[in-house]
Amino acid sequence: MGTRTGDVMDAIRRRMASRALSPGEKLPSIRSFATTMGVSPSTVVEAYDRLAAEGVIRSRPGSGFYVSGAVPPLALAEAEPRLDRAIDPFWVSRQSLDAGPDMLKPGCGWLPADWMPNAAIRRAIRHLAHADDGLLADYGGTRGSLPLRRLLARRFADEGIAAAADQILLTNSGTQAIDLICRFLLRPGDTVLVDDPCYFNFQALLRAHQARAVGVPYGRTGPDAALFARLLSAHRPRLYITNSALHNPTGATLSPQTAHQILCAAAAHDLTAHDFTIVEDDIFADFEPEPSPRLATLDGLDRVIRIGSFSKTLSASIRCGYIAARPDWVEALVDLQVATNFGGPSPVAAELVHATLNDGSYRKHLDGLRRRLARVRRETAARLEALGLRPWLMPRGGFYLWCSLPDGRDAAEVARAALRESVVLAPGDVFSVSRSASGYMRFNVAQMGDPRIFDVLARAMKASGPGTVSQPSR
Amino acid sequence: MGTRTGDVMDAIRRRMASRALSPGEKLPSIRSFATTMGVSPSTVVEAYDRLAAEGVIRSRPGSGFYVSGAVPPLALAEAEPRLDRAIDPFWVSRQSLDAGPDMLKPGCGWLPADWMPNAAIRRAIRHLAHADDGLLADYGGTRGSLPLRRLLARRFADEGIAAAADQILLTNSGTQAIDLICRFLLRPGDTVLVDDPCYFNFQALLRAHQARAVGVPYGRTGPDAALFARLLSAHRPRLYITNSALHNPTGATLSPQTAHQILCAAAAHDLTAHDFTIVEDDIFADFEPEPSPRLATLDGLDRVIRIGSFSKTLSASIRCGYIAARPDWVEALVDLQVATNFGGPSPVAAELVHATLNDGSYRKHLDGLRRRLARVRRETAARLEALGLRPWLMPRGGFYLWCSLPDGRDAAEVARAALRESVVLAPGDVFSVSRSASGYMRFNVAQMGDPRIFDVLARAMKASGPGTVSQPSR
């Protein structure tokens, strides 16, 4: 935009602010204001057009431009964290998504923006500006971008899962992927098994579907397989939702033995009840140093549906997730996605994801990310241990540390105390269906670079518990 | 990408295609292949990295690069229209969204890609490449982009609706906006009033919510208000979903009298049942030559929720919709959106929409669009009348013509016959809850530039009906 156009816009804005121009009033004519400002009439036209596009003024054809009618009420707090919110499965997401720039978020579930492959994304964006009109303007096919689905199919083939591009459905996000599956398979009142602890949003999602969540205790090699089998008989759940590679929140990895046992239990159960499905959320797959066993791989996408997204390693702003499932199920999921979101996910978003994944630098980005995370994981674990917060296990990858609190402290109280000092934590019970994790806290090691976090944590621990806590060195 | 890198990639691809390199086999070392190809080792590194990013080969740290394991099964038909599909509310969307490039789509609900403001969108994309890391990488706040919500609040204020930016929730699409509201307000078995005829996807959406749709006959000035009042008492519906400005499919405009009567009936009904809400889908607002009455404006966003999107006038590929509603409802809708889609819509998408709306050219684009549509509407109406297809009314704007068929012909049969000749039509009954519109067809005048459409239509009419139909001139 030319400086002159900006000057004209500012002049009008000042007149409106000072009420020299009131709502409803006609603006100076283009010719007269051009003379007043000493610019060409076309500069004033450009300035008026931009102000009209902003909604500040409006044009009445054949009559001229007028100051817009009313001013919307002023919102006093547009993004303030709410201290009074109950600590429920929505707590961490609402607090961390709406956190202002001065908040610290060791409780959140994503990497800092400057850890993401932004150079490759910018290249993809610049390339997008040259895409054809159809890609920029049209809805796109119901399954979403074919090039991206083909790329995913090749990646799956590499892991030993034969899935045609048509067996893959792109979605707006990993969460929306599970949501679509829930719409497809669940009815209100159905029971769903989840890990205990599990990603808190699984519980929020099941609540939205009016389904009942039953927890399977999650151990260091996966869910308790014997108990899993008993819960299948006792509750006849319709679904089991889990992460395998790097479990959220614990960071544990499913062992081959447990994977096999879970699938055998599911198969045995299915002899009597033909309606049990497993959703494997593979969102942390790219953080693994080496691929670990997957339920979807062992099962061959028969009883298992794989979902994932690119929010953790590529961008959470360019939203795109996927579902890989049996072909007949994908067909039904497409209808559901059309009904509830008209068509597939944004073709523009899918193109940006595809171009970034195809960028030669993306693999290096992942390698660097894994090395960096391994280092900060070790360092953060040491600092947390100094505060009496002990990692339940050292994960093979990813950015989470699931830590026990000392001396029977309540993580929710620590989280409330920390929030008063602008630090968002993730207290254990938001992850636990049985509310049995009040002595645990999930930390995101990538979000703990600011030393203030450890000071706040130490004070919050002190304020909320009886024991003595060593002070961190500053 | 350098031509040399591309040459190295092609050489590897050729070896794989000819099975000179088989799945699982190790690739030549970087140094040796550089010598073979007469390029520098760094060129080979770049080529291997790109092939690895594509998933064609994979790297094993410390060992080298290997051809990826398996090849996904070949899908024989990835986007073929299905002739055997039932003509139901999903019919038009599935056929037109997945139509190949050789299909003609006078039944679809969007403008041709080259009618959209692509130059402004490309400017917005180029600008986006310079955005900060946070916008490109982070989830963004739960309500979505504040600048876009402020711009919408100003536009609403201009129409006389005082809505704070916090009363606006951005969504992935207009459809997802209604879907969220349905999740919030509906339970399975609830009744919902819709216009008869109405946008077919309202019915698909209600089916996904297991709600029962009851139709209100839609006349030339809006729904039948007397019958509306009786249906409220008889069925105690939870919602009424409608378009006001330019009704889909009829193109009719709500009159001030009918708007007032509908709201009075709703208020009277609410004296006994405090749970009746109206959703006004304003997606065609920008096509109006002059603003017409709105339920949301008269009501002041009390019992009415406004939704909309930018898919019809800006881009359907950059997906973004919105909800404007009572503040307490928005808070609940945010929780639901977090649970089912984690966070708001794509910040990148909202930024592209905001920048395009703010582009001085956007208002001119709309003016031009309205003029162009007025012209093709007249021309298309004349050509359709020559075939015996008579517009029910001449809409004030938009791109639809709702036409009656001559001689008791069945629109579904005509649509099936046309689909065999690669033309997707929108037969009346997909819009009608009571299935009483089999003698009507919705045409999109912006998608009828190809004269082949009128030939196919004439043949399809002849094949499906008894009467004589005049042949169009070629």
mmCIF file of C-alpha atoms in Angstrom, chain A residues 61 76 110 121 166 180 209 217 237 239 242 245 248 255 294 305-306 327 345 370 375 397 414 421 438 441 467 472:
data_model
loop_
_atom_site.group_PDB
_atom_site.id
_atom_site.type_symbol
_atom_site.label_atom_id
_atom_site.label_comp_id
_atom_site.label_asym_id
_atom_site.label_seq_id
_atom_site.Cartn_x
_atom_site.Cartn_y
_atom_site.Cartn_z
ATOM 1 C CA PRO A 61 -23.990 3.493 -5.048
ATOM 2 C CA LEU A 76 -13.106 -5.779 28.000
ATOM 3 C CA TRP A 110 2.643 -28.353 21.177
ATOM 4 C CA ILE A 121 6.339 -23.543 5.161
ATOM 5 C CA ASP A 166 -8.874 -43.954 -1.477
ATOM 6 C CA LEU A 180 -16.004 -38.293 12.611
ATOM 7 C CA HIS A 209 -20.844 -37.655 22.024
ATOM 8 C CA PRO A 217 -4.685 -48.629 33.374
ATOM 9 C CA PRO A 237 -17.413 -51.068 24.634
ATOM 10 C CA LEU A 239 -14.412 -48.352 20.709
ATOM 11 C CA THR A 242 -5.300 -44.975 22.221
ATOM 12 C CA ALA A 245 4.084 -44.816 19.567
ATOM 13 C CA ASN A 248 0.095 -39.009 25.740
ATOM 14 C CA SER A 255 5.533 -53.241 23.312
ATOM 15 C CA ARG A 294 1.529 -50.301 15.814
ATOM 16 C CA ILE A 305 -8.492 -47.253 12.278
ATOM 17 C CA ARG A 306 -5.421 -45.056 12.136
ATOM 18 C CA PRO A 327 -12.720 -48.753 2.238
ATOM 19 C CA PRO A 345 -10.610 -30.172 4.461
ATOM 20 C CA ARG A 370 14.490 -35.320 17.802
ATOM 21 C CA ARG A 375 18.698 -32.905 25.041
ATOM 22 C CA GLY A 397 10.919 -39.379 22.056
ATOM 23 C CA VAL A 414 -0.237 -26.566 42.126
ATOM 24 C CA GLU A 421 1.519 -16.403 38.201
ATOM 25 C CA SER A 438 -3.901 -36.117 41.202
ATOM 26 C CA MET A 441 1.716 -33.587 36.256
ATOM 27 C CA GLY A 467 6.747 -30.951 52.559
ATOM 28 C CA PRO A 472 15.950 -24.119 42.247
#
